[in-house]
Coordinates of C-alpha atoms in Angstrom, one line a residue:
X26 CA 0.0 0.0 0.0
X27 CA 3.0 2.4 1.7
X28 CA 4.2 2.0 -2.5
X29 CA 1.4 3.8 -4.0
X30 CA 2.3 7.1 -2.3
X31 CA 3.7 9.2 -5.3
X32 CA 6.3 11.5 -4.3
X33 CA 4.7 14.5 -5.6
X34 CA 1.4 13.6 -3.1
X35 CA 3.5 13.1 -0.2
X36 CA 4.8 16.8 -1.1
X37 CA 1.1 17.8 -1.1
X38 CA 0.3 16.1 1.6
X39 CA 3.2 18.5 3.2
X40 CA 2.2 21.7 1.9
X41 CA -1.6 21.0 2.7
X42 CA -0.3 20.7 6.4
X43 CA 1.9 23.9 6.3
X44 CA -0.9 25.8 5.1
X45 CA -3.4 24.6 8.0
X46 CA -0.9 25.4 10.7
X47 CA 0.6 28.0 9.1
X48 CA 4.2 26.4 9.3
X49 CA 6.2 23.6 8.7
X50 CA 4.8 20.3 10.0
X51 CA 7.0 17.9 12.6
X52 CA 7.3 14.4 12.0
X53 CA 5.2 13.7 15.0
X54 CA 2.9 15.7 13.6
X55 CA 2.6 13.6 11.3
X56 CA 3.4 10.4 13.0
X57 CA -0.1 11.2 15.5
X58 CA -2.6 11.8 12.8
X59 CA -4.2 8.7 11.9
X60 CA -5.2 10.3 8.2
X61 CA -1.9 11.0 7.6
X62 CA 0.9 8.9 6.2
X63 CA 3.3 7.5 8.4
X64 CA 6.4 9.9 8.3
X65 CA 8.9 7.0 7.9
X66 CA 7.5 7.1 4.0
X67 CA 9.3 10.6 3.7
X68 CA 12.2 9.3 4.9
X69 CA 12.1 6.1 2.6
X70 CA 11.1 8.4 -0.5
X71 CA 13.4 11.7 0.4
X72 CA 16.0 10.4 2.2
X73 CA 14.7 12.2 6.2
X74 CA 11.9 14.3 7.2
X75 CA 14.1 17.7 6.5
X76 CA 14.7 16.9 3.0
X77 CA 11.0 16.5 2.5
X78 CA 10.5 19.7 3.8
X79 CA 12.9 21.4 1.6
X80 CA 12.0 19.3 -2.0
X81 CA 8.4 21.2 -0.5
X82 CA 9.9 24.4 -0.2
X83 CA 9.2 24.5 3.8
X84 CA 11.5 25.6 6.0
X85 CA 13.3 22.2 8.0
X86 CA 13.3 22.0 11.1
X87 CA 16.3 23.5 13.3
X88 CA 19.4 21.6 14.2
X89 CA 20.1 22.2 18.0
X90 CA 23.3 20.4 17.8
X91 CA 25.9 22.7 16.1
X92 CA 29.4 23.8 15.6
X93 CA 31.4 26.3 13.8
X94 CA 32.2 24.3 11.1
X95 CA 28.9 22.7 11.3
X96 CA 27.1 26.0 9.8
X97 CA 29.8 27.2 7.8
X98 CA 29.8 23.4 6.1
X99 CA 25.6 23.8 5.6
X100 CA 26.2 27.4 4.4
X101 CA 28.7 26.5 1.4
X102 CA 26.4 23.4 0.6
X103 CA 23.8 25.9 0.4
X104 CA 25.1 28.2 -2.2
X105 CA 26.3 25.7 -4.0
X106 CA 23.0 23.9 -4.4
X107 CA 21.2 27.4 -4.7
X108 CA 23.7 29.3 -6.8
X109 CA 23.2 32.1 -3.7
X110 CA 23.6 32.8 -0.3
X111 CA 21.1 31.7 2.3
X112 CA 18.9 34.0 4.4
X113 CA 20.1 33.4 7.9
X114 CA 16.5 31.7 8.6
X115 CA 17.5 29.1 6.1
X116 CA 19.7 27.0 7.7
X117 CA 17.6 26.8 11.2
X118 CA 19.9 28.9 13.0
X119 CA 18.5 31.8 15.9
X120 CA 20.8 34.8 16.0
X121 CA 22.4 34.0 19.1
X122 CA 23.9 31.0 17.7
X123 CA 25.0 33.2 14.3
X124 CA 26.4 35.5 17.0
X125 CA 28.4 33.4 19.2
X126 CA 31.1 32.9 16.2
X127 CA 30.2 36.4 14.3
X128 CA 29.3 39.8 14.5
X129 CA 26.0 39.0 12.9
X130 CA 24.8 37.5 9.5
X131 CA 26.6 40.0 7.2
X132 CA 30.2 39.4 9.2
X133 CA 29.6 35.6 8.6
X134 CA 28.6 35.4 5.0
X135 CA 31.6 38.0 4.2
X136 CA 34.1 35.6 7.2
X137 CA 33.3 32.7 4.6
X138 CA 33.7 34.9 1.4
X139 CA 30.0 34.4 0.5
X140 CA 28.1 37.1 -1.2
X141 CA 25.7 39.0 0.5
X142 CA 21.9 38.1 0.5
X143 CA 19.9 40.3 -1.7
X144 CA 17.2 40.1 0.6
X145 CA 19.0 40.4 3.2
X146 CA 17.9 43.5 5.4
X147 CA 20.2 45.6 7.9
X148 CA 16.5 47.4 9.3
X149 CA 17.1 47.6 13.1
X150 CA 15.6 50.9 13.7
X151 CA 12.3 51.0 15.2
X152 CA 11.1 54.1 13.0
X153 CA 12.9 51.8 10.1
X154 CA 10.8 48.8 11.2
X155 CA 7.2 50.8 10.9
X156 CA 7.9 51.9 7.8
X157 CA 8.4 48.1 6.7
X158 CA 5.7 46.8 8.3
X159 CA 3.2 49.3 6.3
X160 CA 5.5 48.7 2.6
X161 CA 5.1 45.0 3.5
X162 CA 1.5 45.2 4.4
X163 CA 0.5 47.1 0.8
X164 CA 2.7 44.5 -0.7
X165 CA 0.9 41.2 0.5
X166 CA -2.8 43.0 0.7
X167 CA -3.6 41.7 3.9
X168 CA -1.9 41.9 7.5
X169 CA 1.9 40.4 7.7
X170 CA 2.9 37.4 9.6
X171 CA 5.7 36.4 11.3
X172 CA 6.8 34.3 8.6
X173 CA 6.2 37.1 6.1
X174 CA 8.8 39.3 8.0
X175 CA 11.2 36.5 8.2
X176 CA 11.0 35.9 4.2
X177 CA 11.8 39.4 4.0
X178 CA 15.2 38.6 5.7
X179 CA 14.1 40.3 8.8
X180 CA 14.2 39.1 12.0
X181 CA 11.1 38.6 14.9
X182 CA 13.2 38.7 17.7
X183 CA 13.7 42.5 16.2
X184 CA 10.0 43.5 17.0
X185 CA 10.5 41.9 20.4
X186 CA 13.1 43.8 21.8
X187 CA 11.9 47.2 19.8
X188 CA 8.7 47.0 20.4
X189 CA 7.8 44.1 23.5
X190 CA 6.3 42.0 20.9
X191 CA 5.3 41.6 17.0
X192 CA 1.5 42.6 17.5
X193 CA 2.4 45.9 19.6
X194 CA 4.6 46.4 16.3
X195 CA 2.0 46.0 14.2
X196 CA -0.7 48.6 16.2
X197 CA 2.3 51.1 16.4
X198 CA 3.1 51.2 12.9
X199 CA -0.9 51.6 12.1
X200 CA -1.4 49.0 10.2
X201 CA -3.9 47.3 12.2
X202 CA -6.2 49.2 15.0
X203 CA -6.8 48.3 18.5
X204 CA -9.8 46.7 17.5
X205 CA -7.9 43.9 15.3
X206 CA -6.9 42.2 18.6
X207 CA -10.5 41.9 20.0
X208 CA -11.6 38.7 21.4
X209 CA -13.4 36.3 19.8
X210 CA -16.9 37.4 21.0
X211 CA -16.5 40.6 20.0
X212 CA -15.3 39.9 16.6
X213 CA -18.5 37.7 16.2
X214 CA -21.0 40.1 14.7
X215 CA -19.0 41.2 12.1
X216 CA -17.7 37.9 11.1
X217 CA -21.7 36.9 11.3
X218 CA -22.4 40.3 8.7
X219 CA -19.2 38.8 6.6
X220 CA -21.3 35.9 5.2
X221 CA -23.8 37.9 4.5
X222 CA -22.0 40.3 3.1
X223 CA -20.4 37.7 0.6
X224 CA -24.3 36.4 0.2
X225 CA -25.2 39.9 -0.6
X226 CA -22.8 40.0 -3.6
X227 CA -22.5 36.5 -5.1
X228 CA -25.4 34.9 -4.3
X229 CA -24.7 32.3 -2.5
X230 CA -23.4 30.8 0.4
X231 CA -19.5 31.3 0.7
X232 CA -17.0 28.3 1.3
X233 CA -14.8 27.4 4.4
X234 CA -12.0 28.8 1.8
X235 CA -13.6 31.6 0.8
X236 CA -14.7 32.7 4.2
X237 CA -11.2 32.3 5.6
X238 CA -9.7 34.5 3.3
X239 CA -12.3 37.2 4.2
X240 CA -12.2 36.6 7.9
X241 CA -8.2 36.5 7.6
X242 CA -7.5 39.9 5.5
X243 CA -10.4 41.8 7.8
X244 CA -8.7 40.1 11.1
X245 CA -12.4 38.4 12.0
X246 CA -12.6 35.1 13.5
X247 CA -11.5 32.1 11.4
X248 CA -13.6 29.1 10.5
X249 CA -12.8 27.3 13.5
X250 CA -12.7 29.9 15.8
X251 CA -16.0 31.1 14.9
X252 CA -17.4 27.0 15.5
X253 CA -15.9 27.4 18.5
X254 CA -17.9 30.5 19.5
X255 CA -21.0 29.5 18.3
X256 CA -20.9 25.9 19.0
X257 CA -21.8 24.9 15.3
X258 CA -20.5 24.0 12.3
X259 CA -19.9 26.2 9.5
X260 CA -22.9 24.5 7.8
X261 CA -25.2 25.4 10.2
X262 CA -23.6 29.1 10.9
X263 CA -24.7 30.0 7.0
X264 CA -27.7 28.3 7.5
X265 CA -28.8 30.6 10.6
X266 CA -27.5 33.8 8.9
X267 CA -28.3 33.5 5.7
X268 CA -30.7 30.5 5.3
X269 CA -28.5 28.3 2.9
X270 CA -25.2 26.9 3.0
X271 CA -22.5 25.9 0.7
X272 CA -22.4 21.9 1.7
X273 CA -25.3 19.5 1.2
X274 CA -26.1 16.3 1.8
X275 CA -26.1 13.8 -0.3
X276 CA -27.2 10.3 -0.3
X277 CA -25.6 6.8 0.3
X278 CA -25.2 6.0 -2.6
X279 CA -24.4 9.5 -4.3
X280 CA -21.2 9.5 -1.5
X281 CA -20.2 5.8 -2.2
X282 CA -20.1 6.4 -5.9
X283 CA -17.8 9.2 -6.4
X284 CA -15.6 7.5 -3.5
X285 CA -15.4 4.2 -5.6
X286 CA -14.5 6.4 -9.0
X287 CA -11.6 8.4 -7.1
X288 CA -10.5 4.8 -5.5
X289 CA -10.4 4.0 -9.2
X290 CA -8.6 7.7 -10.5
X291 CA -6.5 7.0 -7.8
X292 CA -5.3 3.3 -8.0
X293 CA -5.5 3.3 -4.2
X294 CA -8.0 3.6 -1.3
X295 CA -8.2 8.1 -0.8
X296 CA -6.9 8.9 2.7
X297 CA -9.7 11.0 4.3
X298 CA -7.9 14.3 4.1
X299 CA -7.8 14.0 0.1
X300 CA -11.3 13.5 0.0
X301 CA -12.2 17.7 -0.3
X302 CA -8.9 18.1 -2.2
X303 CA -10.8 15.9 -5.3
X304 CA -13.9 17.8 -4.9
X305 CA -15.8 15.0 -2.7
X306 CA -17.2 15.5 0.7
X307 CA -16.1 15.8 3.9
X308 CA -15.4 13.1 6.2
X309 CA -17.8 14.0 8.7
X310 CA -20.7 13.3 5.9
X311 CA -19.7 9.8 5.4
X312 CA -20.3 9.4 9.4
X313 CA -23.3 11.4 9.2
X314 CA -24.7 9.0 6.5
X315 CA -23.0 5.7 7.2
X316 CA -22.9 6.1 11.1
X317 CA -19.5 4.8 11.1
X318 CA -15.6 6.6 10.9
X319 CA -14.1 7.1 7.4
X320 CA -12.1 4.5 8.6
X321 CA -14.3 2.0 10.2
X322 CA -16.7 2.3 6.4
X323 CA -13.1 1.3 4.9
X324 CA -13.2 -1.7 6.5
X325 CA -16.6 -3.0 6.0
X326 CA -16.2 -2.0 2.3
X327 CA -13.1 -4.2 2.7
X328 CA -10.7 -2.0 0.7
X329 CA -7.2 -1.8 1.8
X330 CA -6.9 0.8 4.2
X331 CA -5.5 4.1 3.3
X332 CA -3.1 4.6 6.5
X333 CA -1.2 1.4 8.6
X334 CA -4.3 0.7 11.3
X335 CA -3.3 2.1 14.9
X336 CA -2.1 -1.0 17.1
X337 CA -3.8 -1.5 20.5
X338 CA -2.9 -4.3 22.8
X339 CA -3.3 -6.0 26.1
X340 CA -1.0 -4.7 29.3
X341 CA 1.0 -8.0 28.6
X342 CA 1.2 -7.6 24.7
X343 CA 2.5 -4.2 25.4
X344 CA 5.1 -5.4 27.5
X345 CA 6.2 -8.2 25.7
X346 CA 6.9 -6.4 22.8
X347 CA 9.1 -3.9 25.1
X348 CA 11.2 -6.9 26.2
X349 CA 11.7 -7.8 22.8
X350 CA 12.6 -4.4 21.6
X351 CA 14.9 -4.2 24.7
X352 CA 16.6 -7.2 23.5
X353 CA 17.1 -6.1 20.3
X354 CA 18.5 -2.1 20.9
X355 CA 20.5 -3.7 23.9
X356 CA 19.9 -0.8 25.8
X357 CA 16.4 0.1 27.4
X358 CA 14.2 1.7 25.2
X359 CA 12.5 5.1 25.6
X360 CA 9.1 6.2 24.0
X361 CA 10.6 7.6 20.5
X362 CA 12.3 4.2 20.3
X363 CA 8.9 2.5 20.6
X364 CA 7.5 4.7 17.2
X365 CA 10.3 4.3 15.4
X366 CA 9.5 0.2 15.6
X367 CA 6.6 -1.3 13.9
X368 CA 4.3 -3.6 14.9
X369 CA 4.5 -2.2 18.5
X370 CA 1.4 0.4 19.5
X371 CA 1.9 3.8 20.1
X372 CA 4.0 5.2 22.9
X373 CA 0.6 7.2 24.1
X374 CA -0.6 4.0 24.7
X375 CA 1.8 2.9 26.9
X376 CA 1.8 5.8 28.9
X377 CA -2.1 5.5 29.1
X378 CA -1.6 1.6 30.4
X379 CA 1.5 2.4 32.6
X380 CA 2.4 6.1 33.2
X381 CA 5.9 6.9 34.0
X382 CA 8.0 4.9 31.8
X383 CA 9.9 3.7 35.1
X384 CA 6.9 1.6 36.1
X385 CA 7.5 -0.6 32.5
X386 CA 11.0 -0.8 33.4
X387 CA 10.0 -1.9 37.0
X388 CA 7.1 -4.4 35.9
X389 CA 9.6 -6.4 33.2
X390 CA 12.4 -6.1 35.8
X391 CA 14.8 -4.8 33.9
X392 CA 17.8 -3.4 35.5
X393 CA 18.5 0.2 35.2
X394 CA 22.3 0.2 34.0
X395 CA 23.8 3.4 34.1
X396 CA 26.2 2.6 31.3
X397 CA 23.5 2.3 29.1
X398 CA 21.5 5.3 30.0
X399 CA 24.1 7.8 28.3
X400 CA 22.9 11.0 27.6
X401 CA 23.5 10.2 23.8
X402 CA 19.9 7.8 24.4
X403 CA 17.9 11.1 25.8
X404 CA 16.0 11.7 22.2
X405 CA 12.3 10.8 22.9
X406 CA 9.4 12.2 25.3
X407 CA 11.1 10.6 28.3
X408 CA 15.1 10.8 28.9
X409 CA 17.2 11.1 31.8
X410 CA 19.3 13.6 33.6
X411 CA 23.2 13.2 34.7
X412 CA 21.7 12.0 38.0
X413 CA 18.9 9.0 36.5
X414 CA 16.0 11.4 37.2
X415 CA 13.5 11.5 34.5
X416 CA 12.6 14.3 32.2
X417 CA 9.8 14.4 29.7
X418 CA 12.0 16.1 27.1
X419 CA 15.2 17.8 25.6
X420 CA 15.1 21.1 27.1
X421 CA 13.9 20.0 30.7
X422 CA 17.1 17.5 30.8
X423 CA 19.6 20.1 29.4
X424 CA 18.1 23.0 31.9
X425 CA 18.4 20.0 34.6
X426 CA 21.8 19.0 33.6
X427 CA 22.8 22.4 33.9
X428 CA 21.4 23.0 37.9
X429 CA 23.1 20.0 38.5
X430 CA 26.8 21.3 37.0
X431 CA 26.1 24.4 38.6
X432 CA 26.2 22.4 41.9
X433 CA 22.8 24.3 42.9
X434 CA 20.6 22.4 44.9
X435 CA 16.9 22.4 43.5
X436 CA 13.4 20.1 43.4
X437 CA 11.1 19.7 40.2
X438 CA 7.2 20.5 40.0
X439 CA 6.6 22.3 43.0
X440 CA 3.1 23.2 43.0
X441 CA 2.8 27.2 43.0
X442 CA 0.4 27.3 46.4
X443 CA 3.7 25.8 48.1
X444 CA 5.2 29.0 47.1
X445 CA 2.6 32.0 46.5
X446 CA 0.0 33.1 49.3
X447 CA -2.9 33.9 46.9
X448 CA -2.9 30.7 44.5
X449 CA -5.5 28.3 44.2
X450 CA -4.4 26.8 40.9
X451 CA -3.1 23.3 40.8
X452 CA 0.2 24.9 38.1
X453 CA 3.9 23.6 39.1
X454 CA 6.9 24.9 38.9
X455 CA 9.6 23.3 36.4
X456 CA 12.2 23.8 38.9
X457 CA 12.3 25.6 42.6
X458 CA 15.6 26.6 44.1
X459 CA 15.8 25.5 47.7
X460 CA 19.1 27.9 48.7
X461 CA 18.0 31.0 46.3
X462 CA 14.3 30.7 46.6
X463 CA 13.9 30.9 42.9
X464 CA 11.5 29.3 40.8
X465 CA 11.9 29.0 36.8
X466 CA 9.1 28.2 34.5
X467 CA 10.4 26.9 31.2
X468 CA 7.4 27.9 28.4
X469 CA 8.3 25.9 25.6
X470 CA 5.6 25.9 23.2
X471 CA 4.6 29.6 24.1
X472 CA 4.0 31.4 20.5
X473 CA 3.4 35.2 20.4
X474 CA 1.3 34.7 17.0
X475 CA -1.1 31.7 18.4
X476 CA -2.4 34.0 21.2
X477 CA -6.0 34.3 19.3
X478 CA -6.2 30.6 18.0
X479 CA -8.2 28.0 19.3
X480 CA -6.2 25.1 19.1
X481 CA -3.7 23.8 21.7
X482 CA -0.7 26.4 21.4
X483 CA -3.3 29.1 21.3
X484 CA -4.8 27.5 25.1
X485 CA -1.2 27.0 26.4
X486 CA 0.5 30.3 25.3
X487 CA -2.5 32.1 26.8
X488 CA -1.7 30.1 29.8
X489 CA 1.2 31.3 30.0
X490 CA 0.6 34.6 30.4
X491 CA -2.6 33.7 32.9
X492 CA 0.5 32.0 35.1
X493 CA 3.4 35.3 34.4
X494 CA 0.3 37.5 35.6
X495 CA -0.5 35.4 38.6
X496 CA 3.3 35.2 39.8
X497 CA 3.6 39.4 39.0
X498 CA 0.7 40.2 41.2
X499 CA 1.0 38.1 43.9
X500 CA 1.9 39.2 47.7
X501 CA 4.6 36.8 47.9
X502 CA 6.7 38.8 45.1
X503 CA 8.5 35.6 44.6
X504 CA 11.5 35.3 42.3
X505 CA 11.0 34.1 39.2
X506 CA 12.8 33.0 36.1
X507 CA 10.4 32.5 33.2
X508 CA 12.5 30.4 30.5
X509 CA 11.4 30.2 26.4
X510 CA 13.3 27.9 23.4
X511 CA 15.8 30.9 21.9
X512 CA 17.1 30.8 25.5
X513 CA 18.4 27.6 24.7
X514 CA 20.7 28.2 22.2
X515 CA 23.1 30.4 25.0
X516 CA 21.3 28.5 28.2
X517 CA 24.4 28.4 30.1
X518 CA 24.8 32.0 30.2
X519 CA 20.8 33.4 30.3
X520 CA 20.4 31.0 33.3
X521 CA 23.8 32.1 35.3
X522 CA 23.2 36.3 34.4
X523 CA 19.8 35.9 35.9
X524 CA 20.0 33.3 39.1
X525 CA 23.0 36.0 40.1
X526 CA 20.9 38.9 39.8
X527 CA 18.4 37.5 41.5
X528 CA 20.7 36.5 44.3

C-alpha cells in the first residue's frame, strides 16, 4: 500500500499541512494523525523528514546540535545547491547562535567569502521597522505574519526587543487598530455580517475557503474559531445567517459512488484528508450517512486501508513487545524508540496503560544500568538527567543538567500554592531553588502569533501569560525566572546572568 504514495502527493500532503498550521509540520505531527501517512515514507522516499521539507519548499526543522564548522559546512552546501547565499533563517539557526562565532549574518557570510543576500535587510531601527511593516502590508494585501517578516530577511526577535512584541509592532506602525486584537466574542457580529456580506454579492453561500480568506485579510474570526464561538459547524452558521449553505447532503449512494471512482482515478483507497482536495465530501458526511468513521466504512467495504491501522494491545502484549525491543537495541528503550519500531502500539498507549515509563522498566524487571542510559539515548518524550532522574523532554534534561553542573541544589514540579500566598491553581513549577528561593518556569511551546487561536498552542501560550500574571501580582513577590526555546541556544549564560541577579 505504503508504494502507491507518489512523491509529488507526499509533497502535497506536506504543503496541505503547512498551510493549515501556518508552518512547517513535525514528524510527530505527522506520525499522530491517523489520516496521515506515516512519516517513515518521507524518509524512505526523500532520504529524512528535512529533506521533504525542503524538495516542498518549507523551512526544515532547526538543528540544535551545532558547531562552527557545522554551519559554515551547511552554508557553502547551500550556495552551492542554490547558486546564492542563504537567508540566515535558512539554515535553522537563531541569532544567538550566528552570534556566538560572528558579528552578525553580514560578518559571517563575508568571514566565509560568501556574497551578501539580496534580501537580506540591515532594518534595526524602530522608525525603520514601521515603515516596513506598512510597505510589506501594501505588498501582500492583507496583515503580515511572522513568517512574512522573516522571508523578508528580517528578524522577529527584532520586534520583540523594539517593540515588546510583533502585535504591539503592528498597532504602532498603524497597520492594524486596536480593534484587530478583540476577542473572539467581540469579533463575532461582524464575522456573522461577513457571510452575508459575501451572500449579498455572489449569491450564495461562501466556502470554508472563501470565508477564511475574508475573515483573515479583515482580522475576524476564522472558520474554526467562529465554530468554537457558536458551537456549530460552519454549515449550520450559513444556514442561521443567511438560510443556505455551501455543503449538502447527499445520499448513500451519491457519497459511495464518487468515493469508488476516485478509489479508481487514484489506483489506491483516498486517505480521508484528500477527499475535499478531489472535490468529494467531507469526512464528517460519510459518518453522518454511514454512522461509522471514514475509517471504520473502509473496512466494511473491505478495501485496503489508506493509513497502517493504529495497534492496540493488552498490558501484557505491550510489555512483551518492550522486552523484545529491549533485547534487540540492547539498551532500554525510551518512548521515541517504541515509534520508530513497527508492529508495536503507540507510545501514548503505553503511557495510558502504565504512566511513568519507570513503572514498564520496573514491571519487566529490567535493571537500570547506568552505562546504558548515556545522555546520547535522551532523544524521545522521556530521557534522563546526569543523576537517572526523569525528564519528559530535551530542554527540561539540558536546563536540569545544567542545575546540576552548577552544583545548585533544587526540586522539580513544586506546586505554586507551596510557594505563592494567593494561589489556588493546581500549576507547578519546572524547577524551585531550595538555597535562592527561585522558581523557573520553562514555556516551551509559548507562540506570540497563536495567542487568538483555538487550538492547543493558542490554550497554552495564553496560559502562559494567565501563570506570568498570577506570579507578578502576587503578595509573595516571589522570584522568578520565566525560560522560552531561543534561550536555549546560550542556556548556560541566560540562566547564570539571571540566578546572580536575583541572588
Amino acid at each position: 500500500m505504503e508504494e502507491k504514495y507518489t512523491k509529488d502527493l507526499l509533497i502535497q500532503l506536506l504543503l496541505d499541512r503547512a498551510g493549515r498550521i501556518g508552518k512547517s509540520p513535525t514528524y510527530k505531527q505527522f506520525e499522530d494523525d491517523e489520516d496521515l501517512p506515516d512519516p517513515s515514507i518521507y524518509k524512505r522516499n526523500f532520504g529524512s523528514w528535512n529533506a521533504a521539507l525542503q524538495q516542498a519548499g518549507l523551512k526544515v526543522n532547526a538543528n540544535r546540535k551545532h558547531s562552527k564548522e557545522m554551519i559554515i559546512k551547511e552554508a557553502l552546501e547551500f550556495y552551492a545547491k542554490n547558486g546564492r547565499s542563504p537567508y540566515y533563517y535558512e539554515l535553522g539557526y537563531s541569532d544567538t547562535v550566528i552570534n556566538r562565532y560572528w558579528n552578525g549574518w553580514k560578518d559571517f557570510l563575508s568571514n566565509i567569502n560568501l556574497p551578501l543576500s539580496l534580501q537580506y535587510s540591515e532594518i534595526t531601527g524602530k522608525e525603520e521597522l514601521k515603515l516596513f511593516l506598512v510597505d510589506l502590508y501594501n505588498e501582500l494585501g492583507r496583515v503580515p505574519n511572522t513568517l512574512d517578516v522573516e522571508n523578508k530577511g528580517v528578524g522577529r526577535h527584532l520586534f520583540l526587543t523594539k517593540f515588546g512584541g510583533f502585535n504591539n509592532a503592528l498597532l504602532e506602525s498603524g497597520v492594524v487598530s486596536e480593534g484587530y486584537f478583540r476577542s473572539n466574542e467581540e469579533k463575532l457580529p461582524e464575522s456573522k455580517s461577513l457571510i452575508k456580506s459575501y451572500f449579498d454579492e455572489h449569491n450564495e453561500a461562501p466556502t470554508v475557503n472563501a470565508y477564511g480568506e475574508l475573515a483573515k485579510q479583515k482580522g475576524l474570526l476564522h472558520r474554526k474559531a467562529l465554530e468554537e464561538v457558536m458551537n456549530k459547524r460552519f454549515t449550520e452558521i450559513c444556514l442561521e445567517v443567511i438560510g443556505v449553505a455551501n455543503e449538502y447532503s447527499k445520499s448513500k449512494e451519491e457519497l459511495l459512488s464518487e468515493l469508488e471512482i476516485l478509489r479508481g482515478n487514484l489506483g489506491r483507497t483516498p486517505m480521508a484528508k484528500e477527499l475535499v482536495i478531489h472535490g468529494l465530501a467531507q469526512k464528517r458526511q460519510y459518518y453522518r450517512a454511514f454512522g461509522v468513521t471514514y475509517l471504520q466504512l473502509i473496512e466494511e467495504l473491505g478495501w485496503e486501508l489508506p493509513v497502517p491501522k493504529r495497534c492496540f494491545k493488552e498490558e501484557e502484549e505491550l510489555l512483551e513487545d518492550y522486552q523484545k525491543l529491549y533485547e534487540s537495541l540492547g539498551r532500554l528503550p525510551f518512548y521515541d524508540d517504541i515509534n520508530k519500531h513497527q508492529g508495536m502500539a503507540h507510545f501514548s498507549t503505553y503511557k495510558k496503560n502504565f504512566g511513568d515509563i519507570t513503572n514498564i522498566w520496573e514491571a519487566l524487571g529490567l535493571e537500570v544500568d547506568d552505562a546504558l542510559l548515556t545522555r546520547s539515548y535522551g532523544k524521545g518524550s522521556v530521557c534522563l538527567d546526569k543523576r537517572g532522574g526523569i525528564c519528559r523532554s530535551i530542554p527540561e534534561r539540558v536546563i536540569t543538567d545544567l542545575l546540576i553542573d552548577m552544583s545548585i541544589n533544587f526540586k522539580k514540579e513544586v506546586p505554586y500554592k507551596d510557594c505563592l500566598l494567593n494561589c489556588d491553581k493546581k500549576y507547578k513549577f519546572d524547577w524551585f531553588l531550595t538555597d535562592e528561593q527561585i522558581a523557573i518556569e520553562y514555556f516551551g511551546l509559548f507562540a506570540e502569533k497563536s495567542l487568538e487561536e483555538v487550538g492547543y498552542i493558542g490554550r497554552y501560550s495564553r496560559n502562559v501569560l494567565k501563570k506570568i500574571d498570577l506570579i507578578e501580582s502576587d503578595d509573595s513577590k516571589i522570584k522568578f525566572i520565566d525560560l522560552y526555546p531561543e534561550d536555549l541556544d546560550n542556556i548556560e549564560e541566560v540562566l547564570e546572568k539571571r540566578i546572580a541577579r536575583l541572588r
